[in-house]
Every structure is written in structure tokens, then in C-alpha cells.
Coordinates of C-alpha atoms in Angstrom, one line a residue:
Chain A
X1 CA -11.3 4.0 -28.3
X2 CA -10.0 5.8 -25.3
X3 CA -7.5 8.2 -27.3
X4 CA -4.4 6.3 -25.5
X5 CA -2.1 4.7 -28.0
X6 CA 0.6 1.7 -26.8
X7 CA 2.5 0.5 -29.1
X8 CA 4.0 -2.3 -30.1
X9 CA 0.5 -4.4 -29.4
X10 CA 2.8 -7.4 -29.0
X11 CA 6.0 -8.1 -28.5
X12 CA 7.9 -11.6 -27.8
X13 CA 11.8 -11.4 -27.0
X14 CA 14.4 -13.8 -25.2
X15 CA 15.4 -13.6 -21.9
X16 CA 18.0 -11.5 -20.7
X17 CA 17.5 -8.6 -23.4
X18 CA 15.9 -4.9 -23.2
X19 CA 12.8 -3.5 -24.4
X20 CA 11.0 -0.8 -24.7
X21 CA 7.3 0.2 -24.5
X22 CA 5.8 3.4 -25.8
X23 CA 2.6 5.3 -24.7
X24 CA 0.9 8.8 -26.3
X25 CA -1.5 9.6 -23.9
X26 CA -4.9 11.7 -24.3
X27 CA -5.2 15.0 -25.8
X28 CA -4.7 17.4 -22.7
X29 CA -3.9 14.5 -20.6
X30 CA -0.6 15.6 -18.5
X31 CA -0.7 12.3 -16.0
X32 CA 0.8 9.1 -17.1
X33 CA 0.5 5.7 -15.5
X34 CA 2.1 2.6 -16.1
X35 CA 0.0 -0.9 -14.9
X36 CA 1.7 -4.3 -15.2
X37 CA -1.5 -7.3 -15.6
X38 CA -0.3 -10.5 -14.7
X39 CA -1.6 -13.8 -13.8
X40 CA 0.2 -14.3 -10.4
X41 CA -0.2 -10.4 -9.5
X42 CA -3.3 -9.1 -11.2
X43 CA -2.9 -5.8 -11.9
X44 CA -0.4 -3.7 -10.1
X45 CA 0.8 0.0 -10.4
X46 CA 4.5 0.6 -11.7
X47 CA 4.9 4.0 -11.9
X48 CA 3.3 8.0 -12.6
X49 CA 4.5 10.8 -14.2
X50 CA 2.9 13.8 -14.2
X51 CA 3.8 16.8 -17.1
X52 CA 7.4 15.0 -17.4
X53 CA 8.4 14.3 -13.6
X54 CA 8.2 11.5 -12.1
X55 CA 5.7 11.3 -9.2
X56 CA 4.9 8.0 -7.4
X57 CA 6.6 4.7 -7.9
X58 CA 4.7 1.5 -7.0
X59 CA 5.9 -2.0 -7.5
X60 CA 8.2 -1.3 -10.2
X61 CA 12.0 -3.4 -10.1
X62 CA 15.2 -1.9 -10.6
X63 CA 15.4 -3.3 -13.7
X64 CA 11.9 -1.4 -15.0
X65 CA 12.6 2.5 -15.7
X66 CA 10.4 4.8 -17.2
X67 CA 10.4 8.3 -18.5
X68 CA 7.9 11.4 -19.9
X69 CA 9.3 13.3 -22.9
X70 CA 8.1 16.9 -23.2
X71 CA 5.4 15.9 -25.9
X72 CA 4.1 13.9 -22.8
X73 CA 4.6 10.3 -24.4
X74 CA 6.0 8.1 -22.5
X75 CA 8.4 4.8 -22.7
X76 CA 8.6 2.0 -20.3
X77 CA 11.8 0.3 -20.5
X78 CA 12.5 -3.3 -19.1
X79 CA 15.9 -4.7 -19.4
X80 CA 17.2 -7.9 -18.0
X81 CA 14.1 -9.1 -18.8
X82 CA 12.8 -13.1 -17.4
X83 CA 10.4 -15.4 -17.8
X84 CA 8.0 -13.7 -15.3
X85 CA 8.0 -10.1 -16.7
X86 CA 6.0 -12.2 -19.2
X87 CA 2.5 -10.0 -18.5
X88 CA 0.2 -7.3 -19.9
X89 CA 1.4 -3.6 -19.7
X90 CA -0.9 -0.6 -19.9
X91 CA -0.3 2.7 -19.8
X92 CA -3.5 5.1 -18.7
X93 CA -3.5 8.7 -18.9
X94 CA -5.3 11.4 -16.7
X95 CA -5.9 15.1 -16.6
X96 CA -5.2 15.0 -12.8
X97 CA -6.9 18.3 -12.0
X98 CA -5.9 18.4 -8.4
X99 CA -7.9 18.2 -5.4
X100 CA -11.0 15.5 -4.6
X101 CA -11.9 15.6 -8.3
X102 CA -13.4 12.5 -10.7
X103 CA -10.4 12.4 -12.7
X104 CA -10.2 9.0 -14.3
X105 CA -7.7 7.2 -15.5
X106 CA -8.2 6.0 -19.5
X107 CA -6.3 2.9 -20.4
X108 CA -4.8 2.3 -23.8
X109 CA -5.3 -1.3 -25.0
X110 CA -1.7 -2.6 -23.6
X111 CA 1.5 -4.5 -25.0
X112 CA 0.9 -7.5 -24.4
X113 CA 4.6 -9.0 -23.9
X114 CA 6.1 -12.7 -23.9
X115 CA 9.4 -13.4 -22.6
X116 CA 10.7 -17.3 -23.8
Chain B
X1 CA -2.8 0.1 3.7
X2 CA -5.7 0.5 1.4
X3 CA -6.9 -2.5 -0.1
X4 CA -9.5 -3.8 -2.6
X5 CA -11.4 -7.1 -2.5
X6 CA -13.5 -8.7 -4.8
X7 CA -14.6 -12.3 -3.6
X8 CA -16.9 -13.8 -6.5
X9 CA -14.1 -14.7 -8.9
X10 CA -16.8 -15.7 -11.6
X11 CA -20.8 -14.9 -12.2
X12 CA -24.0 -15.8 -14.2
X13 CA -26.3 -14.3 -15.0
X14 CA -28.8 -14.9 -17.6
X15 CA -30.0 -12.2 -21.1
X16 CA -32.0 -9.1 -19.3
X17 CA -31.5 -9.5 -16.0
X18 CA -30.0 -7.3 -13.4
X19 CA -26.6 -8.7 -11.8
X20 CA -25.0 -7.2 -9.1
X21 CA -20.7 -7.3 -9.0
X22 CA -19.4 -6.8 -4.6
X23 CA -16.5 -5.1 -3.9
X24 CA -15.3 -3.9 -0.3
X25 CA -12.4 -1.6 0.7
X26 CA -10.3 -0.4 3.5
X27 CA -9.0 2.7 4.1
X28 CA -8.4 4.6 6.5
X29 CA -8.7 8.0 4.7
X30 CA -11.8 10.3 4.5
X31 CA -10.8 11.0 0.8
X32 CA -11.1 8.5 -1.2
X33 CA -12.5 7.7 -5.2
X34 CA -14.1 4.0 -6.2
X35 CA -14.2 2.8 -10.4
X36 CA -15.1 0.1 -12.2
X37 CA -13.4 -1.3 -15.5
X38 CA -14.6 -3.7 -17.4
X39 CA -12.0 -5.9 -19.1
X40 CA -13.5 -8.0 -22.1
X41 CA -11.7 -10.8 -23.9
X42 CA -9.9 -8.4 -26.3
X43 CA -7.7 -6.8 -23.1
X44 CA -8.6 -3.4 -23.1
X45 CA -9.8 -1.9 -19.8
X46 CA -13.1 0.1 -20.0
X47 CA -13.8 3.0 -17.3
X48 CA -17.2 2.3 -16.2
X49 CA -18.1 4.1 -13.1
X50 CA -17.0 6.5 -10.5
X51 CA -18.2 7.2 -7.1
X52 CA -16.1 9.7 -4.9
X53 CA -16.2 9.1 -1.1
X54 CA -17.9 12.7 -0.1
X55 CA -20.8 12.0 -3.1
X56 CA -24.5 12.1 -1.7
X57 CA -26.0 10.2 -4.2
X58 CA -25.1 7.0 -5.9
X59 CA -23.5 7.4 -9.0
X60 CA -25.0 6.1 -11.9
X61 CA -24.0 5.7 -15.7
X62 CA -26.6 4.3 -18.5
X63 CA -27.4 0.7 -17.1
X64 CA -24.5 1.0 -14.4
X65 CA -25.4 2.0 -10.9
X66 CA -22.8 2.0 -8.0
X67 CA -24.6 0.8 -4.5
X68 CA -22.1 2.5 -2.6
X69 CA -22.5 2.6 1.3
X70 CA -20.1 4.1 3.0
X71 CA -20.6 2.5 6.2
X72 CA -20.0 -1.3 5.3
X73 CA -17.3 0.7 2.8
X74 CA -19.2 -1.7 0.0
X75 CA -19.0 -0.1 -3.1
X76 CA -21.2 -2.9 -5.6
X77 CA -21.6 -2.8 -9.1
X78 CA -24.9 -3.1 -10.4
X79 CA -25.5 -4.0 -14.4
X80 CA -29.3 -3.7 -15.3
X81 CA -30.9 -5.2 -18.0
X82 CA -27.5 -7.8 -18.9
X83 CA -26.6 -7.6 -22.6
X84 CA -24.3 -10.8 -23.5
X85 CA -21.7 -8.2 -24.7
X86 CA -21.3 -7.4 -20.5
X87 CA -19.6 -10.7 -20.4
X88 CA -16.1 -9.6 -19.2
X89 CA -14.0 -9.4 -16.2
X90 CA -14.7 -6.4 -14.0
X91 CA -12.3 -4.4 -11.7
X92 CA -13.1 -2.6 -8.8
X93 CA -10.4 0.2 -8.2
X94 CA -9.6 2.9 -5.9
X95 CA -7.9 5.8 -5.9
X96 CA -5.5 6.7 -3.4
X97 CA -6.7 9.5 -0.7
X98 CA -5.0 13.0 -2.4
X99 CA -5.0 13.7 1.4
X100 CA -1.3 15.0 2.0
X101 CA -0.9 15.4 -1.8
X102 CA -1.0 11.8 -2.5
X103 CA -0.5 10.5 -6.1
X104 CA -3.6 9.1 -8.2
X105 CA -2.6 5.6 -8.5
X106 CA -5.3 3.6 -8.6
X107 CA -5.1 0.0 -6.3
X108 CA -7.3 -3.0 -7.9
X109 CA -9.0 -5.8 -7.0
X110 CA -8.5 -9.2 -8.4
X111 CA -12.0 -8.8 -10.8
X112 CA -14.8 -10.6 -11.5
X113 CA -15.5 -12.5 -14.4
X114 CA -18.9 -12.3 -15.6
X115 CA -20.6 -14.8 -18.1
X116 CA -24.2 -13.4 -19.7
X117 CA -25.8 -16.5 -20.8
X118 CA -28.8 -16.0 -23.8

């Protein structure tokens, strides 16, 4: 168990409607990461947020928005949605000390989402 | 841009012996941190290994061992003594340079799928 909890573990929706995926990360962990695990584009970096701001943005659509709440739990949110959001999502969390330090990322076990 | 390949999509090995996982990277930055995942069937990703680019020695974690060198910019996993609960898909990743205050977002490579066979 890494200590990162995702819920919902799965979730299966039509297309064209919004949902939303929720991350606690570790204890002490301020960094949050959002992966997206897919069959076409393996496993690609959305988005970071660090203590509640938002800082880098990778391959993440318009559609795709995230946010940290001041707990430091986070929600994905992915509206719109089409047959090839259909993927795995993680979230990972980090302490992100700063600096050239170890600081890896633990990954919670995912949402695993199907779009029909 | 930095990139991260891993060109044996699938291994064997057999019960006990040693196997070793290849993974090359680019980047043009001095600063620079290398992990392994392991992915089993269930879906979760496992932190394995690290190896940061300025570390003198090899890293090396229970029957994990990074054969990093620097030159060739090879960072291989190394799994000694195979278990047949190691069969799983491993990721190499690396963490962007935090040269220029970069972010920590980690770049992957497509993973290697490794079957222990008893």
C-alpha cells in the first residue's frame, strides 16, 4: 500500500458527460501528479500541483481540469468525455523537497475509467 | 526534449535467475533522476529504484541493482535471483532536470513486460 488513495476504482459512463476523479495523497506529501495510462499513449503526465497551485501542465486537453483543495486532495475532472479518454488515471504524490533530491513519486492504484 | 526508451517489449526469464531490464535516455541536462516501477497485473505502479545523475555508486535496493552508466546514458535494471511474483511490466522513468526550477514530472518509457517462468 503506498498511502495514496483514488477513488472511484472504476468507473464506466456514456460519452459526452462529466466526471470526476478524486486523489488523498500521502501523509506529508504536498506534490500532486496526475498520469493518464493508455494503450495508444502509454503513460503520459497531465498535470502537478504543488501545496494547492498548480505548477506544470503536460498533455492534459481543455476538456481535462484539475484542482488541489487546501487538505491537499485533489480532483481530476473530465467533461465532454469520448471513447478515447477510455484509459487508466493515477494520481502519485511526492514530498518534492527541492533541489537534486530522491524524491519519488508514490502512485495510488488508479481509476480505471471506460467511456461506451 | 528528454526522452525514455525501452526496446524489449517482452522478456523470459526462468525461476532464480538474474534478468536484466535496458533502458536509454536523452537529455541534455546535467541534472537529471532515473526510476523503475513495476506494474503487475493488478494495475498499481510500484517505485522500485532510483538513481540520480550526480550518484557515484550504483544504486541498489534488495535484489534490484541499477547498472547505470552515464556515458552510454544506459540506465538497466537488474532483478537477481527472479521470483515468479517479478512477472510484471516495468517502467523506466525520469525525472525532469530541476535545472531552472523545473517541475518533477516524471517522462516514461513504454515498459517491459516480464514473464518469470518456474
Amino acid at each position: 500500500d503506498s498511502g495514496v488513495t483514488q477513488t472511484p476504482k472504476h468507473l464506466i459512463t456514456a460519452t459526452g458527460q462529466r466526471v470526476t476523479l478524486r486523489c488523498s495523497p500521502r501523509s506529508g506529501d504536498l506534490s500532486v501528479y496526475w498520469y493518464q495510462q493508455s494503450l495508444d499513449q502509454g503513460l503520459q503526465f497531465l498535470i502537478q500541483y504543488y501545496n494547492g497551485e498548480e505548477r506544470a501542465k503536460g498533455n492534459i486537453l481543455e476538456r481535462f481540469s484539475a484542482q488541489q483543495f487546501p487538505d491537499l486532495h485533489s480532483e481530476l475532472n473530465l467533461s465532454s468525455l469520448e471513447l478515447g479518454d477510455s484509459a487508466l488515471y493515477f494520481c502519485a504524490s511526492s514530498v518534492d523537497r527541492g533541489g537534486g533530491q530522491r524524491d519519488e513519486q508514490f502512485f495510488g492504484p488508479g481509476t480505471r475509467l471506460t467511456v461506451l | 526534449a528528454q526522452k525514455i526508451t525501452q526496446t524489449q517489449p517482452g522478456m523470459f526469464v526462468q525461476e532464480k535467475e538474474a534478468v536484466t531490464l535496458d533502458c536509454t535516455y536523452d537529455t541534455s541536462d546535467p541534472s537529471y533522476g532515473l526510476f523503475w516501477y513495476k506494474q503487475p497485473s493488478s494495475g498499481e505502479m510500484i517505485f522500485l529504484i532510483y538513481q540520480g545523475s550526480y550518484d557515484q555508486q550504483n544504486a541498489t535496493e534488495g535484489r534490484y541493482s541499477l547498472n547505470f552508466q552515464k556515458a552510454r546514458k544506459s540506465a538497466n535494471l537488474v532483478i537477481s535471483a527472479s521470483q515468479l511474483g517479478d512477472s510484471a511490466m516495468y517502467f523506466c522513468a525520469m525525472r525532469e532536470s530541476r535545472y531552472g526550477g523545473a517541475t518533477n514530472k516524471l517522462i516514461f518509457g513504454t515498459g517491459t513486460l516480464l514473464a518469470v517462468q518456474p
